Amino acid sequence: MTPPASHERVYRALLRLYPGPFRARFRDELVQLFGDVMRDARDGRGGRGGTGGIWLRILADIALTAPAEHLDARRVAHSLTRPASAVMKTLGLLGIVGGLLLLSVWLPVLSIVPEKFNLGRLVLFNAGAMAIAAAILRWGAGAEWGRFQRSVAALAMAANGWYLVMVVLSADRPVYPVPDPEFREIFNWAGVAMWWADGALGLALLGSRSRARWGALALAVGSVGAFSGMGYLGLIDGELGWLFLPASQVGIALNGLGWILLGIAVTTRRRAIAPTSVAPRAS
Amino acid sequence: MEAVHRPPAAPPLSRTAVHVLLAIGPEERHGYAIMAEVARITDGAIRLGPGAIYTTIRRLLDDGLIEESDERPDPELDDQRRRYYRLTVLGRTVAAAEVRRFETLVQASRRWVLEVPPT
């Protein structure tokens, strides 16, 4: 005969199927009640089937009530939150558009569109990155993203702003094909700052609990790849160009994907309802 | 600590919730006593498992229909770790409303039900 403690151990393990808060609140009582039920079964007061029959009933009980409790916990959590604000949705959408425009570098049609269009594309990409950084800054104290993440977001916002200004200024300057060495040097440094700040932001957000962590991962990896493709480093023109050229292109795509995922996280993240709007218990 | 109060589930309550409310009745009962009382008042037809008992207790607590009693049993008579539950004023009102609903149903169908021979 199986010792009672073994039954209890199995039942305790099965309780993991319930939501954490429910378990924390009722685990001891559930185990105690289970012990009572098993004791009745051993004493012949548990109905048909003995302990085997009891186990069948227990398994059916868990199979029916655990999913319902998960659904209920989700419904309650949902009822205590509101959708993202209009400002956050706008910032998130800007980030998504910026990421899509960065991804559009893969479209072959870009080679035949006017250079001004490409400049506009880069401006919107930087504006989108700045919007996501602004959304992270706006997330507020005590939220998932703390002071460190918000500091790095401020850095990324400044770096993308710098690059955006350089892109706008380059519209009337002979950067390519006739180089303006001084301007090009500053432009390069803006690029370095942008890719490193974007990568740092990705790393800073890796610990996020939400779906933002996938965007953060893409941003971190993508920024390193994109950085390796910067012309002044000479990596893509060197012996290992076969490696660095595709790496930089994949990096740019991943960077764009990162901003898109972060934009989705920003637009879909629900915010808690202020505690003052929840009435205290009446009883 | 302030608890989140949701309005009670719109009547009629689930069958299990009604059984638990009626099993607690005017007493203070712990989980095992509630389970035994449900079996008794349903003539053994309903045997709730621990999961059904405590997910229902959780909902009734959140809805403010029952509350945990501060009283603890005499350690010589019962396990002091047991938690006892009792109906709140709202819980009594809802339970009474459910019983009246049953009464209305029974009265409305009594005439033709009595004409059906028992199986």
XYZ file of C-alpha atoms in Angstrom:
402
model
C 0.000 0.000 0.000
C 1.285 3.455 -0.898
C 2.167 5.498 2.212
C -0.081 8.541 2.802
C 2.929 10.866 2.538
C 3.526 9.724 -1.054
C -0.053 10.561 -2.026
C 0.353 13.973 -0.458
C 3.625 14.610 -2.299
C 1.979 13.793 -5.624
C -0.992 16.015 -4.782
C 1.321 18.885 -3.781
C 3.096 18.548 -7.122
C -0.233 18.606 -8.983
C -1.188 21.842 -7.221
C 1.388 23.560 -9.438
C -1.258 23.430 -12.139
C -3.175 26.191 -10.325
C -2.213 29.887 -10.633
C 0.521 30.993 -8.221
C -1.600 33.426 -6.164
C -4.331 30.798 -5.695
C -1.736 28.239 -4.591
C -0.155 30.653 -2.174
C -3.528 31.412 -0.646
C -5.038 27.919 -0.356
C -2.212 25.366 -0.677
C -2.219 24.305 2.974
C -5.994 24.007 3.107
C -6.119 22.040 -0.155
C -3.484 19.609 1.095
C -5.284 19.263 4.405
C -8.603 18.588 2.687
C -6.914 16.098 0.376
C -5.525 14.342 3.473
C -9.034 14.235 4.968
C -10.445 12.757 1.754
C -7.718 10.096 1.575
C -8.225 9.247 5.253
C -11.946 8.717 4.563
C -11.052 6.488 1.621
C -8.769 4.345 3.793
C -11.510 4.137 6.419
C -13.992 2.998 3.781
C -16.002 6.239 3.913
C -14.836 7.703 0.632
C -17.372 6.149 -1.695
C -16.719 3.631 -4.412
C -13.267 2.622 -5.643
C -11.150 3.209 -2.536
C -8.032 5.356 -2.944
C -7.927 4.594 -6.686
C -11.418 5.994 -7.111
C -10.509 9.005 -5.005
C -7.494 9.685 -7.222
C -9.670 9.589 -10.321
C -12.012 12.128 -8.713
C -9.063 14.282 -7.613
C -7.555 14.283 -11.111
C -10.913 15.192 -12.653
C -11.327 17.902 -10.012
C -7.956 19.448 -10.884
C -8.520 19.073 -14.640
C -11.797 20.998 -14.366
C -10.931 23.668 -11.818
C -7.278 24.586 -12.591
C -7.929 25.910 -16.148
C -11.028 27.768 -14.919
C -8.980 29.377 -12.148
C -6.338 30.459 -14.673
C -9.028 32.013 -16.876
C -10.589 33.766 -13.916
C -7.219 35.100 -12.714
C -6.567 36.457 -16.200
C -10.027 38.047 -16.392
C -9.598 39.772 -13.025
C -6.116 40.998 -13.942
C -7.515 42.321 -17.211
C -10.358 44.113 -15.425
C -7.846 45.912 -13.201
C -5.959 47.414 -16.113
C -6.662 49.830 -18.923
C -5.333 49.957 -22.472
C -2.256 52.050 -23.223
C -2.893 55.806 -23.413
C -3.290 57.572 -26.766
C 0.160 59.126 -26.328
C 1.797 55.742 -25.739
C -0.062 54.206 -28.670
C 1.128 57.054 -30.912
C 4.737 56.663 -29.743
C 4.553 52.899 -30.243
C 3.097 53.283 -33.738
C 5.880 55.717 -34.662
C 8.394 53.104 -33.508
C 6.692 50.426 -35.609
C 6.714 52.662 -38.688
C 10.377 53.548 -38.084
C 11.307 49.879 -37.737
C 9.402 48.974 -40.914
C 11.185 51.722 -42.822
C 14.550 50.438 -41.592
C 13.548 46.939 -42.663
C 12.617 48.318 -46.080
C 16.348 48.529 -46.850
C 15.857 44.955 -48.003
C 13.418 46.038 -50.693
C 15.169 46.123 -54.079
C 12.948 49.039 -55.154
C 14.965 51.353 -52.902
C 17.837 51.342 -55.362
C 15.743 53.172 -57.917
C 13.930 55.659 -55.679
C 15.341 59.185 -55.314
C 17.991 59.795 -52.664
C 15.672 62.274 -50.936
C 13.277 59.392 -50.224
C 16.036 57.447 -48.518
C 16.883 60.457 -46.398
C 13.224 60.748 -45.405
C 13.202 57.054 -44.578
C 16.187 57.482 -42.250
C 14.620 60.548 -40.623
C 11.441 58.612 -39.894
C 13.448 55.646 -38.608
C 15.284 57.893 -36.142
C 12.032 59.602 -35.182
C 10.525 56.159 -34.477
C 13.493 55.138 -32.327
C 13.197 58.409 -30.413
C 9.470 57.775 -29.937
C 10.139 54.354 -28.386
C 12.812 55.868 -26.136
C 10.288 58.555 -25.129
C 7.717 55.871 -24.357
C 10.203 54.099 -22.073
C 10.960 57.404 -20.349
C 7.229 57.973 -19.922
C 6.612 54.531 -18.452
C 6.993 56.073 -15.011
C 8.695 55.272 -11.759
C 7.836 51.965 -10.129
C 7.012 50.400 -13.467
C 8.754 47.455 -15.047
C 11.460 49.677 -16.512
C 13.329 51.492 -13.756
C 15.761 54.388 -13.550
C 18.639 52.539 -15.252
C 16.536 51.577 -18.264
C 15.133 55.081 -18.518
C 18.657 56.582 -18.361
C 19.777 54.383 -21.240
C 16.577 55.298 -23.120
C 17.476 58.985 -22.703
C 20.921 58.210 -24.131
C 19.386 56.375 -27.099
C 16.999 59.243 -27.680
C 19.867 61.752 -27.759
C 21.985 59.562 -30.046
C 19.138 58.980 -32.493
C 18.323 62.687 -32.371
C 21.941 63.492 -33.222
C 21.907 61.080 -36.158
C 18.577 62.487 -37.344
C 20.049 66.006 -37.386
C 23.069 64.761 -39.327
C 20.806 63.057 -41.869
C 18.841 66.284 -42.377
C 22.045 68.322 -42.703
C 23.481 65.828 -45.180
C 20.660 66.617 -47.612
C 22.509 69.744 -48.780
C 26.070 68.575 -48.259
C 28.385 66.641 -50.521
C 28.982 63.658 -48.253
C 28.927 61.179 -51.105
C 30.420 60.843 -53.662
C 32.531 63.934 -52.975
C 33.424 63.590 -49.314
C 33.386 66.476 -46.930
C 35.917 64.963 -44.486
C 35.001 67.101 -41.501
C 31.249 66.587 -41.877
C 31.691 62.925 -42.657
C 33.762 62.457 -39.483
C 30.996 63.949 -37.356
C 28.415 61.879 -39.257
C 30.429 58.740 -38.489
C 30.560 59.533 -34.809
C 26.796 60.104 -34.811
C 26.404 56.643 -36.369
C 28.695 55.069 -33.765
C 26.753 56.771 -30.971
C 23.428 55.656 -32.453
C 24.292 51.966 -32.898
C 25.983 51.705 -29.498
C 23.166 53.523 -27.715
C 20.577 51.334 -29.477
C 22.544 48.225 -28.495
C 22.853 49.436 -24.906
C 19.100 50.038 -24.796
C 18.511 46.502 -26.059
C 20.777 45.096 -23.349
C 19.164 47.265 -20.671
C 15.691 45.997 -21.609
C 16.666 42.309 -21.816
C 15.389 41.715 -18.298
C 11.886 42.870 -19.207
C 9.118 40.536 -18.149
C 6.902 41.456 -21.063
C 7.145 40.626 -24.755
C 9.468 43.658 -24.992
C 12.411 41.388 -24.177
C 12.286 39.857 -27.651
C 12.452 43.335 -29.175
C 15.299 44.139 -26.795
C 17.210 41.029 -27.885
C 16.762 41.877 -31.562
C 17.849 45.456 -30.882
C 20.966 44.413 -28.948
C 22.145 41.845 -31.497
C 21.056 43.918 -34.496
C 22.875 47.047 -33.356
C 26.196 45.218 -33.064
C 25.733 43.776 -36.556
C 24.733 47.114 -38.009
C 27.720 48.804 -36.367
C 30.112 46.339 -37.994
C 28.886 47.541 -41.373
C 29.903 51.155 -40.862
C 32.089 52.229 -43.769
C 34.819 53.945 -41.799
C 35.624 50.742 -39.912
C 36.592 49.147 -43.205
C 35.326 45.753 -42.070
C 33.006 45.161 -45.009
C 35.780 46.118 -47.483
C 38.408 43.929 -45.803
C 39.277 40.273 -46.121
C 36.359 39.299 -43.955
C 33.937 41.393 -45.971
C 32.081 38.239 -46.987
C 31.216 37.876 -43.297
C 30.711 41.467 -42.193
C 28.583 42.644 -45.143
C 25.772 40.125 -44.593
C 26.226 40.478 -40.815
C 25.663 44.227 -41.074
C 22.627 43.770 -43.329
C 21.101 41.209 -40.982
C 21.979 43.528 -38.126
C 20.077 46.419 -39.697
C 17.076 44.147 -40.264
C 17.211 42.887 -36.679
C 17.488 46.458 -35.428
C 14.353 47.348 -37.387
C 12.601 44.247 -36.060
C 13.610 45.248 -32.542
C 11.957 48.657 -32.860
C 8.828 47.024 -34.308
C 8.545 44.562 -31.404
C 9.198 47.305 -28.865
C 6.564 49.428 -30.632
C 4.053 46.575 -30.343
C 4.928 46.191 -26.651
C 4.402 49.906 -26.071
C 1.059 50.090 -27.905
C -0.386 46.931 -26.355
C 0.943 47.212 -22.796
C -1.954 47.651 -20.370
C -1.582 50.009 -17.441
C -2.832 49.507 -13.908
C -5.917 51.343 -12.748
C -5.085 53.795 -9.960
C -5.756 52.179 -6.542
C -8.101 55.028 -5.567
C -10.610 53.892 -8.197
C -10.963 50.437 -6.606
C -13.555 50.388 -3.851
C -12.714 48.656 -0.572
C -14.450 45.465 0.358
C -17.961 46.035 1.636
C -18.288 43.186 4.126
C -5.336 45.433 4.071
C -7.823 46.539 1.487
C -9.182 43.740 -0.639
C -10.396 44.245 -4.165
C -14.169 44.067 -4.156
C -15.856 42.880 -7.288
C -19.613 42.939 -7.484
C -21.065 39.496 -6.738
C -21.537 37.226 -9.699
C -24.816 38.019 -11.387
C -27.549 35.683 -10.153
C -28.114 32.867 -10.553
C -24.801 31.750 -9.072
C -23.105 28.624 -10.312
C -24.557 25.432 -8.909
C -21.366 24.750 -6.950
C -21.391 28.256 -5.459
C -24.999 27.817 -4.312
C -24.184 24.445 -2.788
C -21.228 25.915 -0.881
C -23.270 28.902 0.325
C -26.082 26.655 1.522
C -23.618 24.201 3.075
C -22.048 26.960 5.146
C -25.508 28.259 6.081
C -25.680 29.909 9.494
C -22.573 28.054 10.724
C -18.837 28.593 10.487
C -17.350 25.742 8.496
C -13.952 24.683 7.166
C -13.332 23.062 3.781
C -13.846 19.464 4.897
C -17.054 20.342 6.764
C -18.351 22.200 3.690
C -17.573 19.211 1.479
C -19.326 16.832 3.887
C -22.327 19.149 4.224
C -22.717 19.483 0.451
C -22.749 15.691 0.193
C -25.313 15.515 3.004
C -27.766 18.154 1.702
C -27.651 16.665 -1.795
C -28.153 13.150 -0.457
C -24.704 12.169 -1.719
C -25.438 13.207 -5.291
C -22.830 15.995 -5.255
C -19.326 15.234 -4.002
C -17.071 18.236 -4.498
C -13.308 17.807 -4.704
C -10.783 20.039 -2.920
C -10.205 22.096 -6.089
C -13.923 22.741 -6.599
C -14.346 23.653 -2.920
C -11.470 26.129 -2.754
C -11.854 27.756 -6.188
C -15.481 28.386 -5.185
C -14.439 29.672 -1.753
C -11.939 31.985 -3.473
C -14.663 33.429 -5.722
C -17.161 33.800 -2.870
C -14.495 35.537 -0.752
C -13.614 37.904 -3.617
C -17.300 38.622 -4.207
C -17.815 39.387 -0.527
C -20.392 36.606 -0.044
C -18.367 34.776 2.599
C -15.569 35.772 4.949
C -12.962 34.010 6.982
C -13.768 33.682 10.652
C -11.207 34.798 13.207
C -12.288 32.008 15.527
C -10.009 28.996 15.844
C -11.168 25.611 17.172
C -10.084 24.182 20.457
C -6.792 22.406 19.655
C -8.041 19.328 21.472
C -11.113 19.140 19.260
C -9.779 20.074 15.824
C -6.695 21.049 13.850
C -5.940 24.700 14.569
C -4.595 25.205 11.062
C -8.087 24.897 9.637
C -9.671 28.079 8.409
C -13.357 28.594 9.020
C -15.679 30.475 6.697
C -19.059 32.094 7.326
C -21.625 33.954 5.240
C -21.513 37.746 5.154
C -24.744 39.754 5.270
C -24.551 39.966 1.493
C -23.945 36.220 1.314
C -27.039 35.497 3.416
C -29.099 37.782 1.178
C -27.848 36.089 -1.979
C -28.332 32.591 -0.512
C -31.876 33.510 0.531
C -32.576 34.893 -2.940
C -31.336 31.651 -4.487
C -33.551 29.551 -2.217
C -36.574 31.731 -3.098
C -35.733 31.287 -6.761
C -35.728 27.522 -6.259
C -39.068 27.767 -4.411
C -40.607 29.702 -7.283
C -39.338 27.103 -9.737
C -40.647 24.235 -7.642
C -44.066 25.847 -7.136
C -44.379 26.655 -10.826
C -43.613 23.107 -11.886
C -45.058 21.170 -8.947
C -48.459 20.492 -10.579
C -47.166 18.705 -13.673
C -44.133 17.166 -11.973
C -46.391 15.400 -9.474
C -48.328 13.870 -12.371
C -45.179 12.187 -13.688
C -44.774 8.721 -12.136
C -41.507 8.312 -10.198
C -38.842 6.276 -11.968
